[in-house]
Every structure is written in structure tokens, then in C-alpha cells.
Short mmCIF file of N, CA, C and O in Angstrom, two decimals:
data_model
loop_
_atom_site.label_atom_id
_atom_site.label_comp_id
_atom_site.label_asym_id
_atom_site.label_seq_id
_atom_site.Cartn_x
_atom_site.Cartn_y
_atom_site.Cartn_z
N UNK A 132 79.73 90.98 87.29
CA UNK A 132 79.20 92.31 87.24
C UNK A 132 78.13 92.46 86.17
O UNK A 132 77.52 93.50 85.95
N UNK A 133 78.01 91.51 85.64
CA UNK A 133 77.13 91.37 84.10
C UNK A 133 75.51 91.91 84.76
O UNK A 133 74.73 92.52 84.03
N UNK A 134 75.15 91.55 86.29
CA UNK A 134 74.10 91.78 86.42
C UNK A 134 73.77 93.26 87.55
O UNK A 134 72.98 93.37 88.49
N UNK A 135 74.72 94.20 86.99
CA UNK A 135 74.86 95.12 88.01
C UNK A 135 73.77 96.27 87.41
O UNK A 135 74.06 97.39 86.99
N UNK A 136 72.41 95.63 87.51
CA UNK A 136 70.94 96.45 86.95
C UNK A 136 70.39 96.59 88.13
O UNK A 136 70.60 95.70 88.96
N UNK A 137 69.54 97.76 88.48
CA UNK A 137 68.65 97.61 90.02
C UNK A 137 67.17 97.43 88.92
O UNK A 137 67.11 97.84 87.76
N UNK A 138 66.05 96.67 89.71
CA UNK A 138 65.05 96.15 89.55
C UNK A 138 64.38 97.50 88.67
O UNK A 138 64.08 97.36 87.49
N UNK A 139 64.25 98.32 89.12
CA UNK A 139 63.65 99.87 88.54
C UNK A 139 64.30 100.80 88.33
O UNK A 139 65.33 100.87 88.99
N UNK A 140 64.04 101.87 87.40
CA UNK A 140 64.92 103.26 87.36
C UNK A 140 66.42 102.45 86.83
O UNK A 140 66.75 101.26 86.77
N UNK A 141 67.20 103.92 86.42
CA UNK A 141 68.23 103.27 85.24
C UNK A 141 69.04 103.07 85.98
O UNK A 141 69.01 103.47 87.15
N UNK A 142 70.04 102.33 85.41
CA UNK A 142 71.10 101.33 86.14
C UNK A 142 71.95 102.23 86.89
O UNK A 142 72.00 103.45 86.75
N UNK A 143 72.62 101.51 87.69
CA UNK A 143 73.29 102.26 88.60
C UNK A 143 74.56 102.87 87.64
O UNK A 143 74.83 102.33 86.57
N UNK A 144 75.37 104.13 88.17
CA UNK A 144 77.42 104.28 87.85
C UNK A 144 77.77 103.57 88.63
O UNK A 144 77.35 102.93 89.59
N UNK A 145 78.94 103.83 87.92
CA UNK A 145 80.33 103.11 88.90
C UNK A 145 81.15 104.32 89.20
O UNK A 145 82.10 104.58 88.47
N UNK A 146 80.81 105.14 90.31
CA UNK A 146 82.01 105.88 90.74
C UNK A 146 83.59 105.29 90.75
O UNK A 146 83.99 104.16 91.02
N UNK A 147 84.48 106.73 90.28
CA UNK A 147 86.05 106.10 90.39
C UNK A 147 86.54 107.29 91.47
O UNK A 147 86.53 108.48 91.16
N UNK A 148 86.90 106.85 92.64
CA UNK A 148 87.59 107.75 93.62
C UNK A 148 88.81 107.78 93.62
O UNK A 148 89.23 106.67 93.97
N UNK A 149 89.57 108.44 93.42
CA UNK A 149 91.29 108.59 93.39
C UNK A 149 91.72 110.33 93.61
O UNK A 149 90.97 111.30 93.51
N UNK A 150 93.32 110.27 93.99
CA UNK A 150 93.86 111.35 93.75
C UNK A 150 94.20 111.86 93.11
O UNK A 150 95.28 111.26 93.15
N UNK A 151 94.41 112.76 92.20
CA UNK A 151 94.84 113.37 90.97
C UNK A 151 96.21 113.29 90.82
O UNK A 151 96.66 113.07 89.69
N UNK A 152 97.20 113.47 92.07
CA UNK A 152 98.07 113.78 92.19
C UNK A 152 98.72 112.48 92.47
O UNK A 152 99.91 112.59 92.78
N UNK A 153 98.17 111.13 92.43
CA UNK A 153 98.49 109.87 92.86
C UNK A 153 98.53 109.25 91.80
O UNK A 153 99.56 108.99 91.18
N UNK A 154 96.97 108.84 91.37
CA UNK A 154 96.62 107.96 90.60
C UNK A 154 96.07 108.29 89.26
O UNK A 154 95.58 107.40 88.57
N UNK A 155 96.13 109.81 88.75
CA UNK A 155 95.00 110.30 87.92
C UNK A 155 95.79 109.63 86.43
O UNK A 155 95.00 109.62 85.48
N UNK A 156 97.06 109.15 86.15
CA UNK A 156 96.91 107.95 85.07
C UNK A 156 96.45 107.31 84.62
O UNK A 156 96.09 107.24 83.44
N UNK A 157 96.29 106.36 85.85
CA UNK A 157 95.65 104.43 86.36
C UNK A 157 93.89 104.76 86.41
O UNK A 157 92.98 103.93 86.34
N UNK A 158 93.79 106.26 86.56
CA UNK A 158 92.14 106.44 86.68
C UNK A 158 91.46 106.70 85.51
O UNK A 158 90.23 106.70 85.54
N UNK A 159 92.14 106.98 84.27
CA UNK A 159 91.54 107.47 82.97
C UNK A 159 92.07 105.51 82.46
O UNK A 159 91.25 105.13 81.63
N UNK A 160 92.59 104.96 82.61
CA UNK A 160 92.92 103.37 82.14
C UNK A 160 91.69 102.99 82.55
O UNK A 160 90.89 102.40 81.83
N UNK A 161 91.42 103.42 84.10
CA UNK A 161 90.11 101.90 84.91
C UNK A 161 88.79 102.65 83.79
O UNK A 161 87.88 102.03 83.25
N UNK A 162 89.13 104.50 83.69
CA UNK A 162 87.38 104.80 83.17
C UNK A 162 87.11 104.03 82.43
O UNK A 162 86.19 103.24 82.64
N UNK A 163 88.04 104.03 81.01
CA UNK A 163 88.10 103.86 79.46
C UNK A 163 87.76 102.34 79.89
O UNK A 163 86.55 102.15 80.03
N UNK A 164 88.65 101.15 80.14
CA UNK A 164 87.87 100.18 80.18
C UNK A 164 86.84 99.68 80.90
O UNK A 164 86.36 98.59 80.60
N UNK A 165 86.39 100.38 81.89
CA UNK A 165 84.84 99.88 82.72
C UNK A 165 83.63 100.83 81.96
O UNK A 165 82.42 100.61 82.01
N UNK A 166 84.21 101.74 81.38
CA UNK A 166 83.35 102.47 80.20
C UNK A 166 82.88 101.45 78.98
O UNK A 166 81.73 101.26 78.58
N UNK A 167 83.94 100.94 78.55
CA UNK A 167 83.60 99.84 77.33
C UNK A 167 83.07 98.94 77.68
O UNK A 167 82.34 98.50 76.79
N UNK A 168 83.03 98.13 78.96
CA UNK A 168 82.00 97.04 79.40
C UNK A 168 80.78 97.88 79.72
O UNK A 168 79.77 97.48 79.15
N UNK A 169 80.63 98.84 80.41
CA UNK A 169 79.52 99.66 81.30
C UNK A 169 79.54 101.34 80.37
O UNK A 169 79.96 102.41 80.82
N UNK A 170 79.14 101.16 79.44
CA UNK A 170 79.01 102.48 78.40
C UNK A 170 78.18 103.44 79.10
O UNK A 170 77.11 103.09 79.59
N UNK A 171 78.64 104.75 79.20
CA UNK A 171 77.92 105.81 80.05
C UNK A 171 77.50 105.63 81.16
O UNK A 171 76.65 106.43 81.57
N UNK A 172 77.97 104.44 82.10
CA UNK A 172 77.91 104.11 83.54
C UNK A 172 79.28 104.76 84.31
O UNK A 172 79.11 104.79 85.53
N UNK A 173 79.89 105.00 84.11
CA UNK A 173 81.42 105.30 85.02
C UNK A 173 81.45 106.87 85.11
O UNK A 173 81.21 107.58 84.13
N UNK A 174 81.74 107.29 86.24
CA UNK A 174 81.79 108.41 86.31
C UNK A 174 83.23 108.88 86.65
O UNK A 174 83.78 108.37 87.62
N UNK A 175 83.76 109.63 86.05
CA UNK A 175 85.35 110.13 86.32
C UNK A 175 84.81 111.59 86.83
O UNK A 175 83.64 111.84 86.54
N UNK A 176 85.40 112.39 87.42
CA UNK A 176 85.32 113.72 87.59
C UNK A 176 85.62 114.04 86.28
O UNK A 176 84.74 114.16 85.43
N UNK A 177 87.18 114.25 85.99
CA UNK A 177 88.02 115.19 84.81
C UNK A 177 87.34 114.50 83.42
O UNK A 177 87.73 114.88 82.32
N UNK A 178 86.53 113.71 83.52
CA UNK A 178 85.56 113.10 82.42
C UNK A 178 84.29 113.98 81.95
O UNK A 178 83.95 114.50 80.89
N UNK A 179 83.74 113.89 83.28
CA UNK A 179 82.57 113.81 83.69
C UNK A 179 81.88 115.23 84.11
O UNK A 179 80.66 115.36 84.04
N UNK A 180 82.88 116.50 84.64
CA UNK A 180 81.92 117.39 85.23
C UNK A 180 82.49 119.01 84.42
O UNK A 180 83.41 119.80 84.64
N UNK A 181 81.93 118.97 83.93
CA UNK A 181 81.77 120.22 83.15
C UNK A 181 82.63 121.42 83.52
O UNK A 181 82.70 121.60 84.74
N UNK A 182 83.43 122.46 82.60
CA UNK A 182 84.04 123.57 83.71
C UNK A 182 82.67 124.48 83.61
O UNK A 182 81.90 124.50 82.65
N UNK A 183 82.59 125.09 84.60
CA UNK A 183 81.75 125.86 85.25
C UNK A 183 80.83 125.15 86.72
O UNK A 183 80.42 125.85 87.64
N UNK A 184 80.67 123.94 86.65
CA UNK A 184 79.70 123.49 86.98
C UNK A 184 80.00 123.21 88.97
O UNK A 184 81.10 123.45 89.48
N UNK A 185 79.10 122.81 89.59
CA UNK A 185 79.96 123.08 90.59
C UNK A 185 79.87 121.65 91.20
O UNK A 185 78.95 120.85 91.37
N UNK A 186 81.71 121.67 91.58
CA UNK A 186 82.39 120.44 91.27
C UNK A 186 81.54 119.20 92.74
O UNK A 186 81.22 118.02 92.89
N UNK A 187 81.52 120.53 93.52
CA UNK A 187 81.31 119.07 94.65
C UNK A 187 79.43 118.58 94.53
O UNK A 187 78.99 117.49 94.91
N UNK A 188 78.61 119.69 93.91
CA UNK A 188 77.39 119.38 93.79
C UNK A 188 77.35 118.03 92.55
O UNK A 188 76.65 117.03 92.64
N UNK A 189 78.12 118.28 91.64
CA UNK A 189 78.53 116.84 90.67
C UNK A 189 78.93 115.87 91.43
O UNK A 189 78.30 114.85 91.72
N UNK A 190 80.26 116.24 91.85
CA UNK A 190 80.03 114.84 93.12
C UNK A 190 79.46 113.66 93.78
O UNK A 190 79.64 112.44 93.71
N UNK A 191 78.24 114.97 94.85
CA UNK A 191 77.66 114.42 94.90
C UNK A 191 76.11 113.71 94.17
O UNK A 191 75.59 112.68 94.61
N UNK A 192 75.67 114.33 93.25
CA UNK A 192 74.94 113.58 92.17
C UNK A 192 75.27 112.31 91.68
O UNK A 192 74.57 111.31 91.56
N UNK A 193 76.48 112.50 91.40
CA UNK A 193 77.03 111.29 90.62
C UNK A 193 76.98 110.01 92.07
O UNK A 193 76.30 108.99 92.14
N UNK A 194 77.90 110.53 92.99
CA UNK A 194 77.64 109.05 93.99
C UNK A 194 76.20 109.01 94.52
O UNK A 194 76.12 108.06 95.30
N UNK A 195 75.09 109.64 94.42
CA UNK A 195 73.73 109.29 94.68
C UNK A 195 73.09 108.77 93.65
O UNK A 195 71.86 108.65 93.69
N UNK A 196 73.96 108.32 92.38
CA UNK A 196 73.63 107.94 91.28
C UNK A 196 73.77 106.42 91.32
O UNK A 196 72.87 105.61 91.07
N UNK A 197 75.23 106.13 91.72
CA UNK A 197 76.07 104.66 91.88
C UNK A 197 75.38 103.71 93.20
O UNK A 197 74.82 103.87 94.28
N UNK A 198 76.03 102.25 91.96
CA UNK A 198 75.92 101.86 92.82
C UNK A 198 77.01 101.00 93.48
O UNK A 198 76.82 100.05 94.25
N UNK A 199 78.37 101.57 92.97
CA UNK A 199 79.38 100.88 93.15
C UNK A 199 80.30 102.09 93.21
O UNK A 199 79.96 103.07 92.56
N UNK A 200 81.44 102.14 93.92
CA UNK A 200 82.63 103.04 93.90
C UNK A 200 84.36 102.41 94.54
O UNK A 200 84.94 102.02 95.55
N UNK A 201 84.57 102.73 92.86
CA UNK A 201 86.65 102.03 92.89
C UNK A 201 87.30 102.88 93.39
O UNK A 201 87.47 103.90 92.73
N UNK A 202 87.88 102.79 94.69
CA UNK A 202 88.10 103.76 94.91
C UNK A 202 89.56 102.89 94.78
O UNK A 202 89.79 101.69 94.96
N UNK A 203 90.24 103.72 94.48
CA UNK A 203 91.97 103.42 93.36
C UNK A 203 92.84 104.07 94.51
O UNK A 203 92.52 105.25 94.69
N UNK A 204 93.69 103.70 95.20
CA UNK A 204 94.33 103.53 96.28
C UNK A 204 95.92 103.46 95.83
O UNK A 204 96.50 102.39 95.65
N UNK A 205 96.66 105.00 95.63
CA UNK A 205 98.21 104.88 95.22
C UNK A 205 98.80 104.98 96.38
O UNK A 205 98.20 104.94 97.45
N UNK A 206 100.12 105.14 96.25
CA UNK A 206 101.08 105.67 97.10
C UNK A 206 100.97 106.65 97.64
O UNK A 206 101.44 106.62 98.78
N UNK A 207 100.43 107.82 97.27
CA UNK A 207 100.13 108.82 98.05
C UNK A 207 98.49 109.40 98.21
O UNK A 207 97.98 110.51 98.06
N UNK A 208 97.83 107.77 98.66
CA UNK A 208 96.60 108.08 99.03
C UNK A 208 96.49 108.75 100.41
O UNK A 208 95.56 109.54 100.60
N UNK A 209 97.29 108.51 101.29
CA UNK A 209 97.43 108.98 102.81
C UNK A 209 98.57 109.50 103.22
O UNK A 209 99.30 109.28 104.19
N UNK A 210 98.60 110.42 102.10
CA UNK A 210 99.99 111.80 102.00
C UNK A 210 99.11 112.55 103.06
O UNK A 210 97.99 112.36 103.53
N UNK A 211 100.37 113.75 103.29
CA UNK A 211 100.47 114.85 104.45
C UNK A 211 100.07 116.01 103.56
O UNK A 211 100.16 116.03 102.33
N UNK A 212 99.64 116.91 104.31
CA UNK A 212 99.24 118.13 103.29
C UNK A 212 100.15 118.84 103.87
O UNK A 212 101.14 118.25 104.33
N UNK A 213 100.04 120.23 103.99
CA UNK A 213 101.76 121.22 104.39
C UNK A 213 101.85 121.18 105.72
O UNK A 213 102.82 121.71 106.26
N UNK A 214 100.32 120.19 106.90
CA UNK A 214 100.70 121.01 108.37
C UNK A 214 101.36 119.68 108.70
O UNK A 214 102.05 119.53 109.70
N UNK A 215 101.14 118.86 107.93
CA UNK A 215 102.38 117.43 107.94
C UNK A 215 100.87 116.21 108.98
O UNK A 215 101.06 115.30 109.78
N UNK A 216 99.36 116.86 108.39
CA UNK A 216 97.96 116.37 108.74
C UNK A 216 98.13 115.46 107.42
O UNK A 216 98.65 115.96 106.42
N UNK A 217 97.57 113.76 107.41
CA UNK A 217 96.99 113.37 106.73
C UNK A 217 96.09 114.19 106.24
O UNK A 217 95.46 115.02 106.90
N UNK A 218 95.98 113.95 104.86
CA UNK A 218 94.77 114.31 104.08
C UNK A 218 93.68 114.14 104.59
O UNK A 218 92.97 114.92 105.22
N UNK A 219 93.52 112.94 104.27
CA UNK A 219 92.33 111.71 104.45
C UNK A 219 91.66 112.55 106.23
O UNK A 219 90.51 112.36 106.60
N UNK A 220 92.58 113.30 106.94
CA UNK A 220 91.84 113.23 108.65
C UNK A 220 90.94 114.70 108.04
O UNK A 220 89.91 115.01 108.63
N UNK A 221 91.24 115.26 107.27
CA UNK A 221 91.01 116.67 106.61
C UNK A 221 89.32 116.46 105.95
O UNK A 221 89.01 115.97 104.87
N UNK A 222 88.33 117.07 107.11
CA UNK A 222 86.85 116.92 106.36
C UNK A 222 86.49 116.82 105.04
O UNK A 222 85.71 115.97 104.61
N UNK A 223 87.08 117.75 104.31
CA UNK A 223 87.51 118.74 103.42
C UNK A 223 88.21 117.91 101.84
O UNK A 223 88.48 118.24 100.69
N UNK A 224 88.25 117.01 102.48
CA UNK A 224 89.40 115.91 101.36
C UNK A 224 88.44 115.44 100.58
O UNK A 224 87.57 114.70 101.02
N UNK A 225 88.48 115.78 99.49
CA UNK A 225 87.21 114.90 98.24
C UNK A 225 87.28 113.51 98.33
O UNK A 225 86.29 112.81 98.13
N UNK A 226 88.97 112.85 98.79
CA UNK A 226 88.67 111.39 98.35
C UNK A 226 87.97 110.64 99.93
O UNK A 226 87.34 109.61 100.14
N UNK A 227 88.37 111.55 100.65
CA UNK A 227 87.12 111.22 102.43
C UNK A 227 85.90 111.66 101.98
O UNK A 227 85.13 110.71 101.81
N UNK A 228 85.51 112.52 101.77
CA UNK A 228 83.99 112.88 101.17
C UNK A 228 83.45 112.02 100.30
O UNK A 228 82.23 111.97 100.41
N UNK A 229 83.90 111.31 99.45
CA UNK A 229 83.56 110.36 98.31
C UNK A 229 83.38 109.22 99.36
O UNK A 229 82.22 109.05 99.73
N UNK A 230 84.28 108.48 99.85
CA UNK A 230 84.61 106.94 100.39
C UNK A 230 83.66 107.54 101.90
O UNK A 230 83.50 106.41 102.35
N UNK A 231 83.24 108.09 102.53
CA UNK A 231 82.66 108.12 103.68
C UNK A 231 81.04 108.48 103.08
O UNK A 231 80.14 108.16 103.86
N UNK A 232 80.60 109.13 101.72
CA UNK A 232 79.24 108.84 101.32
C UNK A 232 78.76 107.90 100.58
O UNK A 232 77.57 107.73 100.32
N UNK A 233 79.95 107.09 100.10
CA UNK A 233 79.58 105.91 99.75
C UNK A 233 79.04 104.92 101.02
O UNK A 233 77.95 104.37 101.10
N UNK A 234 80.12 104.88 101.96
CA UNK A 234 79.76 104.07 103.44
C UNK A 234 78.67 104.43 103.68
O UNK A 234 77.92 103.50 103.97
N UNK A 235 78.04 105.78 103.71
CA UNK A 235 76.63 106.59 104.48
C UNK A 235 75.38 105.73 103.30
O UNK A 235 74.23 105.36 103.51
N UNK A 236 75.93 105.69 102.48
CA UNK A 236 74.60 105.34 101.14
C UNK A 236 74.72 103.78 101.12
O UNK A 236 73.78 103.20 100.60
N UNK A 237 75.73 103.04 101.61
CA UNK A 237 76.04 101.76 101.56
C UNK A 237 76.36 101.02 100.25
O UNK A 237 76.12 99.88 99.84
N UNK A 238 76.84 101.87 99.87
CA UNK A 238 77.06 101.62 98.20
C UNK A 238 78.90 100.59 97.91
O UNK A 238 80.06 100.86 98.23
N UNK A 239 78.57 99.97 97.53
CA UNK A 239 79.92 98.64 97.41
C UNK A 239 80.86 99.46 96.96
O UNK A 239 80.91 100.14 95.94
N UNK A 240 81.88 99.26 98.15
CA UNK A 240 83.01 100.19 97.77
C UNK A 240 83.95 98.92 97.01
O UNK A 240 83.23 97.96 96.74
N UNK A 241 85.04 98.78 96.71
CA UNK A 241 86.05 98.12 96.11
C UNK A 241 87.17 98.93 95.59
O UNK A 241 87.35 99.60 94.57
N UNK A 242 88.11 98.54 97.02
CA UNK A 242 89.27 98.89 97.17
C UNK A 242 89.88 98.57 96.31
O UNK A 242 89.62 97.41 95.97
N UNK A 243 91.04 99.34 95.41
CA UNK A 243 92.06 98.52 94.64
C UNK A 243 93.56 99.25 94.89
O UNK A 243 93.84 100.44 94.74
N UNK A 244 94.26 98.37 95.24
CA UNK A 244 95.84 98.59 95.75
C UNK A 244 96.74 98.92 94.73
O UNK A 244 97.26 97.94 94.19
N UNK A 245 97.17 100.34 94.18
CA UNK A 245 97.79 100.52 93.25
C UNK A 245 98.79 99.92 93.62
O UNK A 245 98.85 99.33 94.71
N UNK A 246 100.19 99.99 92.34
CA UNK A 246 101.85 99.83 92.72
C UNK A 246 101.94 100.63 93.25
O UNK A 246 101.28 101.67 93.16
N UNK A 247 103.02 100.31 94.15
CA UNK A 247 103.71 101.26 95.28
C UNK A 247 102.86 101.36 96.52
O UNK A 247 103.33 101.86 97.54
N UNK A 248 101.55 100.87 96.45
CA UNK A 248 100.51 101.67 97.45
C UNK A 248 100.53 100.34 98.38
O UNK A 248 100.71 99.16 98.09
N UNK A 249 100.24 101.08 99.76
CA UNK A 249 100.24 100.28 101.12
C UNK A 249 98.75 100.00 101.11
O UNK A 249 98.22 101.05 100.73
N UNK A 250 97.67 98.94 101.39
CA UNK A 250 96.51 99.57 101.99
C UNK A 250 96.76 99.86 103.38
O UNK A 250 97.61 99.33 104.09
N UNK A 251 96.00 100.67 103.65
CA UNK A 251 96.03 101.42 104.97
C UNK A 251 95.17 100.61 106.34
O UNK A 251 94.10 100.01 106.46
N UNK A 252 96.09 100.89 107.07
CA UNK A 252 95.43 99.84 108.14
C UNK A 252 94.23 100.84 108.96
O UNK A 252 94.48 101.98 109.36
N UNK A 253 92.57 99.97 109.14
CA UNK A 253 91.89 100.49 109.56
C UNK A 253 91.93 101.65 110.54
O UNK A 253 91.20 102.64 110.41
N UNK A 254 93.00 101.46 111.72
CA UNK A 254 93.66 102.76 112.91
C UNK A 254 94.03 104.20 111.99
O UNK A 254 93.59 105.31 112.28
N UNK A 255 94.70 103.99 111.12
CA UNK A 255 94.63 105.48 109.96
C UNK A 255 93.75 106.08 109.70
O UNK A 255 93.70 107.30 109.88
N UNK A 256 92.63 105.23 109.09
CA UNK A 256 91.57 106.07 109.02
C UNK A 256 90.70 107.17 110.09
O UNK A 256 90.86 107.20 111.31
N UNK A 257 89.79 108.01 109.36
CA UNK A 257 89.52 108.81 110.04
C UNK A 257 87.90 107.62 110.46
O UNK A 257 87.66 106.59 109.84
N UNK A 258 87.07 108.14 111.61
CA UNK A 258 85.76 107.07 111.65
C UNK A 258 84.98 107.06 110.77
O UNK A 258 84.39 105.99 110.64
N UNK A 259 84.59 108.27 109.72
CA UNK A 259 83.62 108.07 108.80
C UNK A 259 83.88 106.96 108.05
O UNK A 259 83.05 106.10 107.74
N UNK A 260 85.50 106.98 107.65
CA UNK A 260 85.96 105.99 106.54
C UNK A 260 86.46 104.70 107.06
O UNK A 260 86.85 103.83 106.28
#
């Protein structure tokens, strides 16, 4: 990763995609140390976006910024919301909005399989993702 510079204009982030409600532990561990190799490259949300500011326009800035996104994969990455709908099928889901504009921008995703966490077999997903 030592050479993760684009030719012009400043270096790419490293988006971190996760659930709050899953992984938001394991996601302030990956910032802090991909922060200390990659100083002011990593973008966390609960880091990163200001209160007032508006959350999904940060969002998306930040992944039109990257050029890489971890997207951190727990146990309840492909939880049910109350109608007993995957999340993930839900337009609406930040961590589908994140991982399906990374795919649209072609930006290197890198999956990582928390404990406890299944990866999900391609048929789960929704088609963007």
C-alpha cells in the first residue's frame, strides 16, 4: 500500500464502511491504525463529519475522494430491519449506498470478515452490490 499516490492531485482516502450497530468498535481500531500509516487519509463518518453538516452529502464527498474502501463486514452486516427486509435490499441503507458507489466509481473495495461474521454469498446481495 506504500504506493497508494495517484499520478496528480492529492492522494487518494481510504473509506471505512461498516455498521454502527455491528462493527462501530473494530471501525475506530481499523481508523486509528490506517490513520497512523495513512495520516489524514481515512475517512470514518463519527470521525470525520461534523454535527450539523449534512451526513450523506459528506458521504458522498468523501467516497469521490477515495481511492480505496474497507468495508468491515460483522455479524449483523445483513440483519433484518422491523419488516424482517434485509437491510442491505433497502435503497436507503448507507452501508448499500457506500459499497454500490464505490462499485459505480470502481474504487478497490476490500472486504474484511469480522468475528462472528459470515461473508455473504453473492445471491444475498442486492444487484448494485
Amino acid at each position: 500500500m506504500s504506493s497508494f499516490r495517484p499520478v496528480n492531485g492529492p492522494p487518494p482516502k481510504i473509506f471505512l464502511s461498516y455498521r454502527r450497530d455491528d462493527a462501530g468498535a473494530l471501525a475506530r481500531v481499523f481508523y486509528e491504525a490506517l490513520d497512523q500509516r495513512f495520516p489524514g487519509r481515512v475517512f470514518l463518518d463519527v470521525a470525520e463529519v461534523e454535527p450539523g453538516v449534512d451526513f450523506v452529502s459528506a458521504i458522498d464527498t468523501s467516497m469521490r475522494e477515495s481511492g480505496a474502501c474497507v468495508a468491515l463486514i460483522g455479524p449483523k452486516w445483513m440483519a433484518v430491519d422491523a419488516t424482517g427486509r434485509a437491510r442491505l435490499q433497502d435503497e436507503r441503507d448507507y452501508v448499500r449506498r457506500e459499497i454500490a458507489a464505490a462499485l459505480e466509481r470502481k474504487i478497490l473495495i476490500i472486504p474484511v470478515e469480522l468475528p462472528g461474521a459470515t461473508m455473504p454469498r453473492a445471491s444475498d446481495l442486492p444487484a448494485d452490490v
